[in-house]
Short mmCIF file of C-alpha atoms in Angstrom, two decimals:
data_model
loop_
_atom_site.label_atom_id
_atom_site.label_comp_id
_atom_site.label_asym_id
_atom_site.label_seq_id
_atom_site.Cartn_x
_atom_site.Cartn_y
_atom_site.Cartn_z
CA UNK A 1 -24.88 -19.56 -4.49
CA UNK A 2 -24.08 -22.43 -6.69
CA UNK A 3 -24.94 -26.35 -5.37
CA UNK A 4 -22.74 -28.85 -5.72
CA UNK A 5 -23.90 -32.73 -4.83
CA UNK A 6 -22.42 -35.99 -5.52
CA UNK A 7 -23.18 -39.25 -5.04
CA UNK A 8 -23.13 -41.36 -3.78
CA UNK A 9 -21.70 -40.60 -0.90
CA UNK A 10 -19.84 -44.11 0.05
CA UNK A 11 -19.10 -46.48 -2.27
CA UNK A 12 -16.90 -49.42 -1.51
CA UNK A 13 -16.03 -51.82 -4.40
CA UNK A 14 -14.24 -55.55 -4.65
CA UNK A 15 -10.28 -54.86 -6.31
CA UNK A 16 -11.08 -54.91 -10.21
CA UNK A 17 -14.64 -53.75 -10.55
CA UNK A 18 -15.19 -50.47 -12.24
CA UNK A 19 -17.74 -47.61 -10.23
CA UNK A 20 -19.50 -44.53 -11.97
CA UNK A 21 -19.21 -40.92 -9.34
CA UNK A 22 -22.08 -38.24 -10.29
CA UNK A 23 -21.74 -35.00 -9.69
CA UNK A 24 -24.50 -32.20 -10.27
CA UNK A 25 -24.07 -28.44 -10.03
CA UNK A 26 -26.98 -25.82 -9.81
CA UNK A 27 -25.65 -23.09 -12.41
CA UNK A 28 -23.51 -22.70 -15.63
CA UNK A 29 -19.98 -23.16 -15.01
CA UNK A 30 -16.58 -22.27 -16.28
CA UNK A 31 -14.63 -24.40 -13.88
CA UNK A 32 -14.95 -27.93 -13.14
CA UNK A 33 -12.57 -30.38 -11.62
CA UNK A 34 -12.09 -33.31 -10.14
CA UNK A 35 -9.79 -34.25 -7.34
CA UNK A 36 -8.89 -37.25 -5.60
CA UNK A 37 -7.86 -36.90 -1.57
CA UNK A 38 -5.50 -39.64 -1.09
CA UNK A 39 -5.67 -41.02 2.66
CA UNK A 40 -2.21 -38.90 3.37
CA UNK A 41 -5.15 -35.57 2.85
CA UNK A 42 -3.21 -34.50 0.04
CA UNK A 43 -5.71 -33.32 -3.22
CA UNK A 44 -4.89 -34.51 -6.79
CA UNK A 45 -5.81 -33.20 -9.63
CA UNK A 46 -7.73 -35.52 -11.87
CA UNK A 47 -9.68 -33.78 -14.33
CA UNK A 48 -10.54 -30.36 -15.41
CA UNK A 49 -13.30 -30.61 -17.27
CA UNK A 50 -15.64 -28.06 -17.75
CA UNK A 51 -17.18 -29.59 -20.87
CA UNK A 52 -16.95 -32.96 -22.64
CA UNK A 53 -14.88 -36.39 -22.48
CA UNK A 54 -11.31 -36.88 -21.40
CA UNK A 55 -9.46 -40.09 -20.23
CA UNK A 56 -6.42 -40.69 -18.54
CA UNK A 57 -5.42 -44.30 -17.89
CA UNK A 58 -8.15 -46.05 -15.64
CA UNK A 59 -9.98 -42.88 -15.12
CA UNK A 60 -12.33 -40.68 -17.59
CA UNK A 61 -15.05 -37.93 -16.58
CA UNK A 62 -17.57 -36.49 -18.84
CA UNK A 63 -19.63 -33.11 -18.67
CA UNK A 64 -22.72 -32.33 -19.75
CA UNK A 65 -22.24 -28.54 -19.46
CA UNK A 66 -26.43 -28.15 -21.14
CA UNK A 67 -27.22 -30.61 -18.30
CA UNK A 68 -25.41 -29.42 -15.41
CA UNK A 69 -23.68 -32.23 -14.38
CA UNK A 70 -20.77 -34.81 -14.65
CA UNK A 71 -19.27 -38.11 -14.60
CA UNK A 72 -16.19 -39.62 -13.37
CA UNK A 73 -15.26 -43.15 -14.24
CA UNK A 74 -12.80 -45.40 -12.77
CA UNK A 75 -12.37 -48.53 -13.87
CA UNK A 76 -10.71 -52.11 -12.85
CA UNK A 77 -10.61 -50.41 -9.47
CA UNK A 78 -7.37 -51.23 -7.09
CA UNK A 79 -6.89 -50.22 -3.42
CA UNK A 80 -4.54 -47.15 -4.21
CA UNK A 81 -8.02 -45.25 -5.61
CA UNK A 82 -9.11 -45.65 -2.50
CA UNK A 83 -10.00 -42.14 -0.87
CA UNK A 84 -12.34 -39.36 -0.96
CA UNK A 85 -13.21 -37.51 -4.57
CA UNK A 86 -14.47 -34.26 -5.11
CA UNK A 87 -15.94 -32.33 -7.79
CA UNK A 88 -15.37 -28.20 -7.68
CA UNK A 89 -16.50 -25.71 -9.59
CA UNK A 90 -16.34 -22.11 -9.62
CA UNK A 91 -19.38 -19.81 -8.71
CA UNK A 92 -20.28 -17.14 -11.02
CA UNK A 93 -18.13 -13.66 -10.40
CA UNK A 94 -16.11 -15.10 -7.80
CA UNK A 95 -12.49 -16.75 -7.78
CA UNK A 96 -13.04 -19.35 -6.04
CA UNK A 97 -14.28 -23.46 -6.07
CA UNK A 98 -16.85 -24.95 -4.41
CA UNK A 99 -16.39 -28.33 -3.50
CA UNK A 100 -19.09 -30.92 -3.11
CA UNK A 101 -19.18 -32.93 -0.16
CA UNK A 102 -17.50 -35.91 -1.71
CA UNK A 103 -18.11 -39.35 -2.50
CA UNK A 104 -15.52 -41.54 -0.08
CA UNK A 105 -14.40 -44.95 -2.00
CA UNK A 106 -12.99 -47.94 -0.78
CA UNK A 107 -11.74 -50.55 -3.13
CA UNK A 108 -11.05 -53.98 -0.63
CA UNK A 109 -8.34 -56.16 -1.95
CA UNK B 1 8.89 -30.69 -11.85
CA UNK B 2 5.84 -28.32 -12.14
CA UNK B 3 4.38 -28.10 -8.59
CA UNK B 4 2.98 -26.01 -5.80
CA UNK B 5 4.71 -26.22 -1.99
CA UNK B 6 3.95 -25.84 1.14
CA UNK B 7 5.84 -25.45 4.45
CA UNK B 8 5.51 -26.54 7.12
CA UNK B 9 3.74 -29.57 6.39
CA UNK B 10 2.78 -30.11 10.11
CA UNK B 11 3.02 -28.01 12.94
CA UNK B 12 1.45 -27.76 16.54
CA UNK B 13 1.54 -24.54 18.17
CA UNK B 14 0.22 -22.42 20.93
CA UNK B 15 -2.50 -19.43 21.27
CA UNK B 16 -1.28 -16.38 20.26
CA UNK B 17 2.04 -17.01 18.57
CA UNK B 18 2.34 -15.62 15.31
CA UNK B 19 3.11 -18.15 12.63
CA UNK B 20 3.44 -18.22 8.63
CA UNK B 21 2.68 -20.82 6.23
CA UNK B 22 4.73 -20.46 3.22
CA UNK B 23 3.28 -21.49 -0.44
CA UNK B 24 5.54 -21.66 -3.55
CA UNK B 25 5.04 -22.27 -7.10
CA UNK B 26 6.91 -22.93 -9.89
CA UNK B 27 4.95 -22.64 -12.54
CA UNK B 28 4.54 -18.56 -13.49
CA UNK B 29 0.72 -18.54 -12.52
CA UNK B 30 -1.15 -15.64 -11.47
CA UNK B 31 -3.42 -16.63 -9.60
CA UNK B 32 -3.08 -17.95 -6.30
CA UNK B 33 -5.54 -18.88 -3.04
CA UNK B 34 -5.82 -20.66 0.57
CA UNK B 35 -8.05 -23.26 1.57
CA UNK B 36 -8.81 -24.56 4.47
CA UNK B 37 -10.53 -27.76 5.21
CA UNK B 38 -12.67 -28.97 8.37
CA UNK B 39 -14.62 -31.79 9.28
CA UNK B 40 -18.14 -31.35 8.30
CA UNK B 41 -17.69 -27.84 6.76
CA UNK B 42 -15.41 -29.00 3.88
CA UNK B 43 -12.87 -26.85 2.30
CA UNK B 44 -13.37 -23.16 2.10
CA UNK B 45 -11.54 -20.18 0.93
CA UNK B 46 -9.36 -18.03 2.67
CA UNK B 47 -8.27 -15.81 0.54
CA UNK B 48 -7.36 -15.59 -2.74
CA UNK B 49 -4.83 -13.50 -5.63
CA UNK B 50 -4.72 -12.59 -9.13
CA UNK B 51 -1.70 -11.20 -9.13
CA UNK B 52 1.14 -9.35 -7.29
CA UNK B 53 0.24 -7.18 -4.99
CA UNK B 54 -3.96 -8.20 -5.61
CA UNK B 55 -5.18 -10.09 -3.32
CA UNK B 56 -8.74 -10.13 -1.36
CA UNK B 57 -10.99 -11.77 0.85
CA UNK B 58 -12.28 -15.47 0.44
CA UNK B 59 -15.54 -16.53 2.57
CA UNK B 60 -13.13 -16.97 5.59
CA UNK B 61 -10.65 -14.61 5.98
CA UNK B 62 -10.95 -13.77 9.84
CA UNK B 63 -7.66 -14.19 11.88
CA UNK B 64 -5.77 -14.35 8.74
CA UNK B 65 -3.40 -12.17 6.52
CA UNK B 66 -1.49 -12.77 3.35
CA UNK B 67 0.54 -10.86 1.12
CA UNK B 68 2.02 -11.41 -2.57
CA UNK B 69 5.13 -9.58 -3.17
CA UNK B 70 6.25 -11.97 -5.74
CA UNK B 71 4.13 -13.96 -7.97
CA UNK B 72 5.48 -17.25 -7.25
CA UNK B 73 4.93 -16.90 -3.32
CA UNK B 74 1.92 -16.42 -1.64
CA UNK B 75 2.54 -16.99 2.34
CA UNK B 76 -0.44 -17.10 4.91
CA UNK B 77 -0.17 -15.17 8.21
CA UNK B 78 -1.58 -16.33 11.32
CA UNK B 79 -0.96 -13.32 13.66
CA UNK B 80 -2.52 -14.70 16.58
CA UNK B 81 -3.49 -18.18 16.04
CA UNK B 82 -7.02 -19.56 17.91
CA UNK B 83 -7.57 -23.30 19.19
CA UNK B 84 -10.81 -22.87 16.41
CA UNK B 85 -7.87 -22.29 13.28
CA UNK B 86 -6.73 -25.74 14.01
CA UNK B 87 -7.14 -27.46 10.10
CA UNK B 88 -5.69 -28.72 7.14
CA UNK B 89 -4.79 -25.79 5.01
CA UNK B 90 -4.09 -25.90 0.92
CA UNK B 91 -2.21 -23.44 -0.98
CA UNK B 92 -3.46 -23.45 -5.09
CA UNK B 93 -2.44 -22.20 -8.32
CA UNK B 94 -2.98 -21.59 -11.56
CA UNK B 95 -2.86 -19.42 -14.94
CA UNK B 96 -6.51 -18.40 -15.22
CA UNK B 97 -9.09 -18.69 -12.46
CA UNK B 98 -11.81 -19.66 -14.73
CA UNK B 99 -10.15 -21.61 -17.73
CA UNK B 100 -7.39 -23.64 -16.25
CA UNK B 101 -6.87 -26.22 -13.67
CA UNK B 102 -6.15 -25.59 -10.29
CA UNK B 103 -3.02 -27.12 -8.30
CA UNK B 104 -2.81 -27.94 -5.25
CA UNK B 105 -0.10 -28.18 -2.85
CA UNK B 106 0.47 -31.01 -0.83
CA UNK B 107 -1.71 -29.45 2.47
CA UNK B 108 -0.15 -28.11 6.12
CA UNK B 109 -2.18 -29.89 9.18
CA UNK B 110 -1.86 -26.93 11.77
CA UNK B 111 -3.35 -27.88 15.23
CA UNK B 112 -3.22 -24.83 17.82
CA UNK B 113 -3.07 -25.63 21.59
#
């Protein structure tokens, strides 16, 4: 089946600097998100993105679909981004997401 | 407000009592799927629907049932619940499997004496 891995896995980051999450998939894909897991457990939807550039705010995620995988930006970081985010994407002829394992961030005041 | 719900959000229960967890949307989509999420496994699927009265297995479905009489519900059965079903469970939605983003409801933490 299809690999997801991001990096890196921990990251923690001083309030207002800005961080780069990677996350690299093993197949073509017609699905790809990004979620952020607040520290409540609850999973946001930040991005679907299954090709090219969006932004929204602080945050913007690029894919390179040809290259297999993707970017998620967040910049002057503050302590409510802190949490774990995750990159899914969906596996060829099934309806479902695979989830990476995550990349947990910490932004310290 | 567009959104996906879950109840309950917490609950503690024994072995062997029979419990649902309800998921609602409000937002017409089709499809429709359960999640649960574990330490060290990550989240997995449970099972999954694309569309009333469609549904089918995810990569975990033992010890669970569902059902989708209407499209905007989509509860999960626990018939007999286990000590190992003890998780945090998401309910998501959305139009199109494959072209449209995914919601997520807000998660039910289900621990099982």
């Amino acid at each position: 089946g299809i690999q997801v891995e991001q990096s890196p896995p921990d990251l923690i980051l001083q309030e207002g600097a800005n961080s780069t999450l990677r996350c690299n998939f093993s197949d073509s894909v017609n699905n790809l998100q990004w979620f952020h897991q607040n520290p409540w457990g609850q999973l946001i939807n930040l991005f679907y993105i299954p090709s090219g550039t969006k932004q929204n705010g602080r945050l913007s995620a690029t894919t390179v679909a040809t290259e297999r995988y993707s970017l998620l930006y967040i910049s002057s970081s503050q302590t409510t981004d802190s949490g774990v985010y995750f990159c899914a994407v969906d596996e060829d002829s099934s309806y479902k997401l695979i989830f990476g394992s995550g990349t947990r961030l910490l932004v310290r005041p | 407000e567009a959104q996906v719900t879950q109840n309950p959000r917490y609950l503690i229960t024994v072995t062997g009592k029979k419990l649902t967890v309800t998921c609602s949307q409000n937002m017409n989509h089709e499809y429709m799927s359960w999640y649960r999420q574990d330490p060290g496994l990550g989240l997995r699927q449970i099972y999954y629907s694309m569309n009333v009265e469609v549904t089918d297995k995810g990569d975990v479905p033992e010890g669970y049932k569902v059902s989708r009489k209407e499209k905007r519900n989509f509860p999960l059965i626990l018939e007999s619940p286990s000590p190992n079903q003890t998780s945090l469970y998401f309910c998501a939605s959305s139009f199109n499997f494959f072209t449209d983003t995914q919601y997520f409801g807000p998660g039910t933490r289900l621990t099982v004496l």
